Amino acid sequence: MEDIKPANKDLILREKLALQRTTLANQSTFLSFLRTSMYFLIAGLSLRNLLMIENSLLIEIALFVTSFIIFVFGTLNYFKHKKSIAENKKHIGDYQLEYYKL
């Protein structure tokens, strides 16, 4: 019969903390995408009032589209990484089961 080695408590804690840091980094990255998207949106809204440029409507539309693309990409990126993080939490659960058996 094989001897099962007890799980290292430090390893469990380190992995949990690493996943929490990764979750916070993912949220921070999403907020950065959101902030950048809002900058482009505000630039598009205020362009006509600040500058008297011919064809400013085309530039405004380009800024609005860029803002939307950045927002959609950031949202998709956030949920993709959130799913990946949730899948990695399952591996820590295996260690927890070993830990609680002791």
CSV table of N, CA, C and O in Angstrom, one decimal:
chain,number,residue,atom,x,y,z
A,1,MET,N,0.8,-1.2,0.0
A,1,MET,CA,0.0,0.0,0.0
A,1,MET,C,0.9,1.2,0.0
A,1,MET,O,1.9,1.3,0.7
A,2,GLU,N,0.5,2.2,-0.8
A,2,GLU,CA,1.3,3.4,-0.9
A,2,GLU,C,1.0,4.4,0.2
A,2,GLU,O,-0.1,4.5,0.7
A,3,ASP,N,2.1,5.0,0.7
A,3,ASP,CA,1.9,6.0,1.8
A,3,ASP,C,1.6,7.3,1.1
A,3,ASP,O,2.2,7.8,0.1
A,4,ILE,N,0.5,8.0,1.5
A,4,ILE,CA,0.1,9.3,1.0
A,4,ILE,C,0.8,10.3,1.9
A,4,ILE,O,0.6,10.4,3.1
A,5,LYS,N,1.6,11.2,1.2
A,5,LYS,CA,2.3,12.2,1.9
A,5,LYS,C,1.3,13.3,2.2
A,5,LYS,O,0.4,13.7,1.4
A,6,PRO,N,1.3,13.9,3.4
A,6,PRO,CA,0.4,15.0,3.7
A,6,PRO,C,0.7,16.2,2.9
A,6,PRO,O,1.8,16.5,2.5
A,7,ALA,N,-0.3,16.9,2.6
A,7,ALA,CA,-0.2,18.2,1.8
A,7,ALA,C,0.5,19.2,2.6
A,7,ALA,O,0.3,19.4,3.8
A,8,ASN,N,1.3,20.0,1.9
A,8,ASN,CA,2.1,21.1,2.5
A,8,ASN,C,1.1,22.2,2.7
A,8,ASN,O,0.6,22.8,1.8
A,9,LYS,N,0.9,22.7,4.0
A,9,LYS,CA,0.0,23.8,4.3
A,9,LYS,C,0.5,25.1,3.6
A,9,LYS,O,-0.3,25.9,3.2
A,10,ASP,N,1.8,25.3,3.6
A,10,ASP,CA,2.3,26.5,3.0
A,10,ASP,C,2.0,26.5,1.5
A,10,ASP,O,1.8,27.6,0.9
A,11,LEU,N,2.1,25.4,0.9
A,11,LEU,CA,1.8,25.3,-0.6
A,11,LEU,C,0.3,25.7,-0.8
A,11,LEU,O,0.0,26.4,-1.8
A,12,ILE,N,-0.6,25.2,0.0
A,12,ILE,CA,-2.0,25.5,-0.2
A,12,ILE,C,-2.2,27.0,0.0
A,12,ILE,O,-2.9,27.6,-0.8
A,13,LEU,N,-1.7,27.6,1.0
A,13,LEU,CA,-1.8,29.0,1.3
A,13,LEU,C,-1.2,29.8,0.2
A,13,LEU,O,-1.8,30.8,-0.3
A,14,ARG,N,0.0,29.4,-0.3
A,14,ARG,CA,0.6,30.2,-1.3
A,14,ARG,C,-0.2,30.1,-2.6
A,14,ARG,O,-0.3,31.1,-3.3
A,15,GLU,N,-0.7,29.0,-3.0
A,15,GLU,CA,-1.5,28.9,-4.2
A,15,GLU,C,-2.8,29.7,-4.1
A,15,GLU,O,-3.3,30.3,-5.0
A,16,LYS,N,-3.5,29.7,-2.9
A,16,LYS,CA,-4.7,30.5,-2.7
A,16,LYS,C,-4.4,31.9,-2.8
A,16,LYS,O,-5.1,32.7,-3.5
A,17,LEU,N,-3.3,32.4,-2.2
A,17,LEU,CA,-2.9,33.8,-2.3
A,17,LEU,C,-2.6,34.2,-3.7
A,17,LEU,O,-2.9,35.3,-4.2
A,18,ALA,N,-1.9,33.3,-4.4
A,18,ALA,CA,-1.6,33.6,-5.8
A,18,ALA,C,-2.8,33.7,-6.7
A,18,ALA,O,-2.9,34.6,-7.5
A,19,LEU,N,-3.8,32.9,-6.4
A,19,LEU,CA,-5.1,33.0,-7.2
A,19,LEU,C,-5.8,34.3,-6.8
A,19,LEU,O,-6.4,34.9,-7.7
A,20,GLN,N,-5.7,34.7,-5.6
A,20,GLN,CA,-6.4,35.9,-5.2
A,20,GLN,C,-5.7,37.1,-5.9
A,20,GLN,O,-6.4,38.1,-6.3
A,21,ARG,N,-4.4,37.1,-5.9
A,21,ARG,CA,-3.6,38.2,-6.6
A,21,ARG,C,-4.0,38.2,-8.1
A,21,ARG,O,-4.1,39.3,-8.7
A,22,THR,N,-4.1,37.0,-8.7
A,22,THR,CA,-4.4,36.9,-10.1
A,22,THR,C,-5.8,37.5,-10.3
A,22,THR,O,-6.0,38.2,-11.3
A,23,THR,N,-6.7,37.2,-9.5
A,23,THR,CA,-8.1,37.7,-9.6
A,23,THR,C,-8.1,39.2,-9.5
A,23,THR,O,-8.8,39.9,-10.3
A,24,LEU,N,-7.4,39.7,-8.5
A,24,LEU,CA,-7.3,41.2,-8.4
A,24,LEU,C,-6.6,41.8,-9.6
A,24,LEU,O,-7.0,42.9,-10.1
A,25,ALA,N,-5.6,41.2,-10.1
A,25,ALA,CA,-4.9,41.7,-11.3
A,25,ALA,C,-5.9,41.7,-12.5
A,25,ALA,O,-5.9,42.6,-13.4
A,26,ASN,N,-6.7,40.7,-12.7
A,26,ASN,CA,-7.7,40.6,-13.7
A,26,ASN,C,-8.7,41.7,-13.6
A,26,ASN,O,-9.0,42.3,-14.6
A,27,GLN,N,-9.2,42.0,-12.4
A,27,GLN,CA,-10.1,43.1,-12.2
A,27,GLN,C,-9.5,44.4,-12.5
A,27,GLN,O,-10.1,45.3,-13.1
A,28,SER,N,-8.2,44.6,-12.1
A,28,SER,CA,-7.5,45.8,-12.4
A,28,SER,C,-7.3,46.0,-13.9
A,28,SER,O,-7.5,47.2,-14.4
A,29,THR,N,-7.0,45.0,-14.6
A,29,THR,CA,-6.8,45.1,-16.0
A,29,THR,C,-8.2,45.4,-16.7
A,29,THR,O,-8.2,46.3,-17.6
A,30,PHE,N,-9.3,44.8,-16.2
A,30,PHE,CA,-10.6,45.2,-16.8
A,30,PHE,C,-10.9,46.7,-16.6
A,30,PHE,O,-11.3,47.4,-17.5
A,31,LEU,N,-10.6,47.2,-15.4
A,31,LEU,CA,-10.8,48.6,-15.1
A,31,LEU,C,-9.9,49.5,-16.0
A,31,LEU,O,-10.3,50.6,-16.4
A,32,SER,N,-8.7,49.0,-16.3
A,32,SER,CA,-7.9,49.8,-17.2
A,32,SER,C,-8.5,49.9,-18.6
A,32,SER,O,-8.4,50.9,-19.3
A,33,PHE,N,-9.0,48.7,-19.1
A,33,PHE,CA,-9.6,48.7,-20.4
A,33,PHE,C,-10.8,49.7,-20.4
A,33,PHE,O,-11.1,50.4,-21.3
A,34,LEU,N,-11.6,49.6,-19.3
A,34,LEU,CA,-12.8,50.5,-19.2
A,34,LEU,C,-12.4,52.0,-19.1
A,34,LEU,O,-13.0,52.8,-19.8
A,35,ARG,N,-11.3,52.3,-18.4
A,35,ARG,CA,-10.9,53.7,-18.3
A,35,ARG,C,-10.4,54.2,-19.7
A,35,ARG,O,-10.8,55.3,-20.1
A,36,THR,N,-9.7,53.4,-20.4
A,36,THR,CA,-9.2,53.7,-21.7
A,36,THR,C,-10.3,53.9,-22.7
A,36,THR,O,-10.4,54.9,-23.5
A,37,SER,N,-11.3,53.0,-22.6
A,37,SER,CA,-12.5,53.2,-23.4
A,37,SER,C,-13.2,54.5,-23.2
A,37,SER,O,-13.7,55.2,-24.1
A,38,MET,N,-13.3,54.8,-21.9
A,38,MET,CA,-14.0,56.1,-21.5
A,38,MET,C,-13.2,57.3,-22.0
A,38,MET,O,-13.8,58.3,-22.4
A,39,TYR,N,-11.9,57.2,-22.0
A,39,TYR,CA,-11.1,58.3,-22.5
A,39,TYR,C,-11.4,58.6,-24.0
A,39,TYR,O,-11.6,59.7,-24.4
A,40,PHE,N,-11.5,57.5,-24.8
A,40,PHE,CA,-11.8,57.6,-26.2
A,40,PHE,C,-13.2,58.2,-26.4
A,40,PHE,O,-13.5,59.0,-27.3
A,41,LEU,N,-14.1,57.7,-25.6
A,41,LEU,CA,-15.5,58.2,-25.6
A,41,LEU,C,-15.6,59.7,-25.3
A,41,LEU,O,-16.2,60.5,-26.1
A,42,ILE,N,-14.9,60.1,-24.3
A,42,ILE,CA,-15.0,61.5,-23.9
A,42,ILE,C,-14.3,62.4,-25.0
A,42,ILE,O,-14.7,63.5,-25.3
A,43,ALA,N,-13.2,61.9,-25.5
A,43,ALA,CA,-12.5,62.6,-26.6
A,43,ALA,C,-13.4,62.8,-27.8
A,43,ALA,O,-13.5,63.8,-28.4
A,44,GLY,N,-14.2,61.7,-28.1
A,44,GLY,CA,-15.1,61.8,-29.2
A,44,GLY,C,-16.3,62.8,-28.9
A,44,GLY,O,-16.7,63.6,-29.8
A,45,LEU,N,-16.7,62.8,-27.7
A,45,LEU,CA,-17.8,63.8,-27.3
A,45,LEU,C,-17.4,65.2,-27.3
A,45,LEU,O,-18.1,66.1,-27.7
A,46,SER,N,-16.1,65.5,-26.9
A,46,SER,CA,-15.7,66.8,-26.7
A,46,SER,C,-14.9,67.4,-27.9
A,46,SER,O,-14.6,68.6,-28.0
A,47,LEU,N,-14.7,66.6,-28.9
A,47,LEU,CA,-13.9,67.0,-30.1
A,47,LEU,C,-14.5,68.2,-30.8
A,47,LEU,O,-13.9,69.2,-31.1
A,48,ARG,N,-15.8,68.1,-31.1
A,48,ARG,CA,-16.5,69.1,-31.9
A,48,ARG,C,-16.6,70.5,-31.1
A,48,ARG,O,-16.5,71.5,-31.7
A,49,ASN,N,-16.7,70.4,-29.8
A,49,ASN,CA,-16.8,71.6,-29.0
A,49,ASN,C,-15.4,72.3,-28.8
A,49,ASN,O,-15.4,73.5,-28.7
A,50,LEU,N,-14.4,71.5,-28.8
A,50,LEU,CA,-13.1,72.1,-28.5
A,50,LEU,C,-12.4,72.6,-29.8
A,50,LEU,O,-11.7,73.7,-29.8
A,51,LEU,N,-12.5,71.9,-30.8
A,51,LEU,CA,-11.7,72.2,-32.1
A,51,LEU,C,-12.7,72.4,-33.2
A,51,LEU,O,-13.7,71.7,-33.4
A,52,MET,N,-12.4,73.4,-34.0
A,52,MET,CA,-13.2,73.6,-35.2
A,52,MET,C,-12.5,72.9,-36.4
A,52,MET,O,-11.7,73.6,-37.1
A,53,ILE,N,-12.7,71.7,-36.5
A,53,ILE,CA,-12.0,70.9,-37.6
A,53,ILE,C,-13.0,70.5,-38.6
A,53,ILE,O,-14.1,70.0,-38.3
A,54,GLU,N,-12.6,70.6,-39.9
A,54,GLU,CA,-13.5,70.1,-40.9
A,54,GLU,C,-13.5,68.6,-40.8
A,54,GLU,O,-12.5,67.9,-40.6
A,55,ASN,N,-14.6,68.0,-41.1
A,55,ASN,CA,-14.8,66.5,-41.0
A,55,ASN,C,-14.6,66.0,-39.6
A,55,ASN,O,-14.2,64.9,-39.4
A,56,SER,N,-15.0,66.8,-38.6
A,56,SER,CA,-14.8,66.3,-37.2
A,56,SER,C,-15.8,65.2,-36.9
A,56,SER,O,-15.5,64.4,-36.0
A,57,LEU,N,-16.9,65.1,-37.6
A,57,LEU,CA,-17.8,64.0,-37.4
A,57,LEU,C,-17.2,62.7,-37.7
A,57,LEU,O,-17.4,61.7,-36.9
A,58,LEU,N,-16.4,62.6,-38.7
A,58,LEU,CA,-15.7,61.3,-39.0
A,58,LEU,C,-14.7,61.0,-37.9
A,58,LEU,O,-14.6,59.8,-37.6
A,59,ILE,N,-14.0,61.9,-37.4
A,59,ILE,CA,-13.1,61.7,-36.3
A,59,ILE,C,-13.8,61.2,-35.0
A,59,ILE,O,-13.4,60.3,-34.3
A,60,GLU,N,-15.0,61.9,-34.8
A,60,GLU,CA,-15.8,61.5,-33.6
A,60,GLU,C,-16.3,60.1,-33.8
A,60,GLU,O,-16.2,59.3,-32.8
A,61,ILE,N,-16.8,59.7,-34.9
A,61,ILE,CA,-17.2,58.3,-35.1
A,61,ILE,C,-16.1,57.3,-35.0
A,61,ILE,O,-16.3,56.3,-34.3
A,62,ALA,N,-14.9,57.7,-35.5
A,62,ALA,CA,-13.8,56.8,-35.3
A,62,ALA,C,-13.4,56.6,-33.8
A,62,ALA,O,-13.1,55.5,-33.4
A,63,LEU,N,-13.5,57.7,-33.1
A,63,LEU,CA,-13.2,57.6,-31.6
A,63,LEU,C,-14.3,56.8,-30.9
A,63,LEU,O,-13.9,56.0,-30.0
A,64,PHE,N,-15.5,56.9,-31.3
A,64,PHE,CA,-16.6,56.1,-30.7
A,64,PHE,C,-16.4,54.7,-31.0
A,64,PHE,O,-16.6,53.8,-30.1
A,65,VAL,N,-16.1,54.3,-32.2
A,65,VAL,CA,-15.9,52.9,-32.6
A,65,VAL,C,-14.7,52.4,-31.9
A,65,VAL,O,-14.8,51.2,-31.4
A,66,THR,N,-13.6,53.1,-31.8
A,66,THR,CA,-12.5,52.7,-31.1
A,66,THR,C,-12.8,52.4,-29.6
A,66,THR,O,-12.4,51.4,-29.0
A,67,SER,N,-13.6,53.3,-29.0
A,67,SER,CA,-14.0,53.2,-27.6
A,67,SER,C,-14.8,51.9,-27.4
A,67,SER,O,-14.6,51.1,-26.5
A,68,PHE,N,-15.7,51.6,-28.3
A,68,PHE,CA,-16.5,50.4,-28.3
A,68,PHE,C,-15.7,49.1,-28.4
A,68,PHE,O,-15.9,48.2,-27.7
A,69,ILE,N,-14.8,49.2,-29.4
A,69,ILE,CA,-13.9,48.0,-29.6
A,69,ILE,C,-13.1,47.7,-28.4
A,69,ILE,O,-12.9,46.6,-27.9
A,70,ILE,N,-12.5,48.7,-27.8
A,70,ILE,CA,-11.7,48.5,-26.6
A,70,ILE,C,-12.5,48.0,-25.4
A,70,ILE,O,-12.1,47.1,-24.7
A,71,PHE,N,-13.7,48.5,-25.3
A,71,PHE,CA,-14.6,48.0,-24.2
A,71,PHE,C,-15.0,46.6,-24.4
A,71,PHE,O,-14.9,45.8,-23.5
A,72,VAL,N,-15.4,46.2,-25.6
A,72,VAL,CA,-15.7,44.8,-25.9
A,72,VAL,C,-14.5,43.9,-25.7
A,72,VAL,O,-14.7,42.8,-25.1
A,73,PHE,N,-13.4,44.3,-26.2
A,73,PHE,CA,-12.2,43.4,-26.1
A,73,PHE,C,-11.8,43.3,-24.6
A,73,PHE,O,-11.5,42.2,-24.1
A,74,GLY,N,-11.9,44.3,-23.8
A,74,GLY,CA,-11.6,44.3,-22.4
A,74,GLY,C,-12.6,43.4,-21.6
A,74,GLY,O,-12.2,42.6,-20.8
A,75,THR,N,-13.9,43.4,-22.0
A,75,THR,CA,-14.9,42.6,-21.4
A,75,THR,C,-14.7,41.1,-21.7
A,75,THR,O,-14.7,40.3,-20.8
A,76,LEU,N,-14.4,40.8,-23.0
A,76,LEU,CA,-14.1,39.5,-23.4
A,76,LEU,C,-12.9,38.9,-22.7
A,76,LEU,O,-12.8,37.8,-22.2
A,77,ASN,N,-11.8,39.8,-22.6
A,77,ASN,CA,-10.6,39.4,-22.0
A,77,ASN,C,-10.8,39.1,-20.5
A,77,ASN,O,-10.3,38.1,-19.9
A,78,TYR,N,-11.6,39.9,-19.8
A,78,TYR,CA,-11.9,39.7,-18.4
A,78,TYR,C,-12.6,38.4,-18.1
A,78,TYR,O,-12.2,37.6,-17.3
A,79,PHE,N,-13.7,38.1,-18.9
A,79,PHE,CA,-14.4,36.8,-18.7
A,79,PHE,C,-13.6,35.6,-19.1
A,79,PHE,O,-13.7,34.6,-18.5
A,80,LYS,N,-12.7,35.7,-20.1
A,80,LYS,CA,-11.9,34.6,-20.5
A,80,LYS,C,-10.9,34.3,-19.4
A,80,LYS,O,-10.8,33.1,-19.0
A,81,HIS,N,-10.3,35.3,-18.8
A,81,HIS,CA,-9.4,35.0,-17.7
A,81,HIS,C,-10.1,34.6,-16.4
A,81,HIS,O,-9.5,33.8,-15.6
A,82,LYS,N,-11.3,35.1,-16.2
A,82,LYS,CA,-12.0,34.8,-15.0
A,82,LYS,C,-12.3,33.3,-15.1
A,82,LYS,O,-12.3,32.6,-14.1
A,83,LYS,N,-12.7,32.8,-16.2
A,83,LYS,CA,-13.0,31.4,-16.4
A,83,LYS,C,-11.7,30.5,-16.2
A,83,LYS,O,-11.8,29.5,-15.5
A,84,SER,N,-10.6,31.0,-16.7
A,84,SER,CA,-9.4,30.3,-16.5
A,84,SER,C,-9.0,30.2,-15.0
A,84,SER,O,-8.5,29.2,-14.6
A,85,ILE,N,-9.2,31.3,-14.3
A,85,ILE,CA,-8.8,31.4,-12.9
A,85,ILE,C,-9.7,30.4,-12.1
A,85,ILE,O,-9.3,29.7,-11.2
A,86,ALA,N,-11.0,30.4,-12.5
A,86,ALA,CA,-11.9,29.4,-11.8
A,86,ALA,C,-11.6,28.0,-12.0
A,86,ALA,O,-11.7,27.2,-11.1
A,87,GLU,N,-11.1,27.7,-13.2
A,87,GLU,CA,-10.6,26.3,-13.5
A,87,GLU,C,-9.4,25.9,-12.7
A,87,GLU,O,-9.2,24.8,-12.3
A,88,ASN,N,-8.5,26.9,-12.5
A,88,ASN,CA,-7.3,26.6,-11.7
A,88,ASN,C,-7.6,26.5,-10.2
A,88,ASN,O,-6.9,25.9,-9.5
A,89,LYS,N,-8.7,27.0,-9.7
A,89,LYS,CA,-9.1,26.9,-8.3
A,89,LYS,C,-9.4,25.4,-8.0
A,89,LYS,O,-9.3,25.0,-6.9
A,90,LYS,N,-9.9,24.7,-9.0
A,90,LYS,CA,-10.2,23.3,-8.8
A,90,LYS,C,-9.0,22.5,-8.3
A,90,LYS,O,-9.1,21.5,-7.6
A,91,HIS,N,-7.8,22.8,-8.8
A,91,HIS,CA,-6.6,22.1,-8.4
A,91,HIS,C,-6.3,22.3,-7.0
A,91,HIS,O,-5.8,21.4,-6.3
A,92,ILE,N,-6.6,23.5,-6.5
A,92,ILE,CA,-6.3,23.7,-5.1
A,92,ILE,C,-7.3,22.9,-4.2
A,92,ILE,O,-7.0,22.4,-3.2
A,93,GLY,N,-8.5,22.7,-4.7
A,93,GLY,CA,-9.5,21.9,-4.0
A,93,GLY,C,-8.9,20.5,-3.8
A,93,GLY,O,-9.2,19.8,-2.8
A,94,ASP,N,-8.2,19.9,-4.8
A,94,ASP,CA,-7.6,18.6,-4.6
A,94,ASP,C,-6.7,18.6,-3.4
A,94,ASP,O,-6.7,17.7,-2.6
A,95,TYR,N,-5.8,19.6,-3.3
A,95,TYR,CA,-4.9,19.7,-2.1
A,95,TYR,C,-5.7,19.9,-0.8
A,95,TYR,O,-5.3,19.3,0.2
A,96,GLN,N,-6.8,20.6,-0.9
A,96,GLN,CA,-7.6,20.8,0.3
A,96,GLN,C,-8.2,19.5,0.8
A,96,GLN,O,-8.2,19.2,2.0
A,97,LEU,N,-8.6,18.7,-0.1
A,97,LEU,CA,-9.2,17.4,0.3
A,97,LEU,C,-8.1,16.5,1.0
A,97,LEU,O,-8.4,15.9,2.0
A,98,GLU,N,-6.9,16.5,0.5
A,98,GLU,CA,-5.8,15.8,1.1
A,98,GLU,C,-5.5,16.4,2.5
A,98,GLU,O,-5.3,15.7,3.4
A,99,TYR,N,-5.6,17.7,2.6
A,99,TYR,CA,-5.3,18.4,3.9
A,99,TYR,C,-6.3,18.0,4.9
A,99,TYR,O,-6.0,17.7,6.1
A,100,TYR,N,-7.6,18.0,4.5
A,100,TYR,CA,-8.7,17.8,5.5
A,100,TYR,C,-8.8,16.3,5.9
A,100,TYR,O,-9.4,16.0,6.9
A,101,LYS,N,-8.2,15.4,5.1
A,101,LYS,CA,-8.3,14.0,5.4
A,101,LYS,C,-7.4,13.7,6.6
A,101,LYS,O,-7.5,12.7,7.3
A,102,LEU,N,-6.3,14.6,6.8
A,102,LEU,CA,-5.4,14.3,7.9
A,102,LEU,C,-6.0,14.5,9.2
A,102,LEU,O,-6.6,14.9,9.9
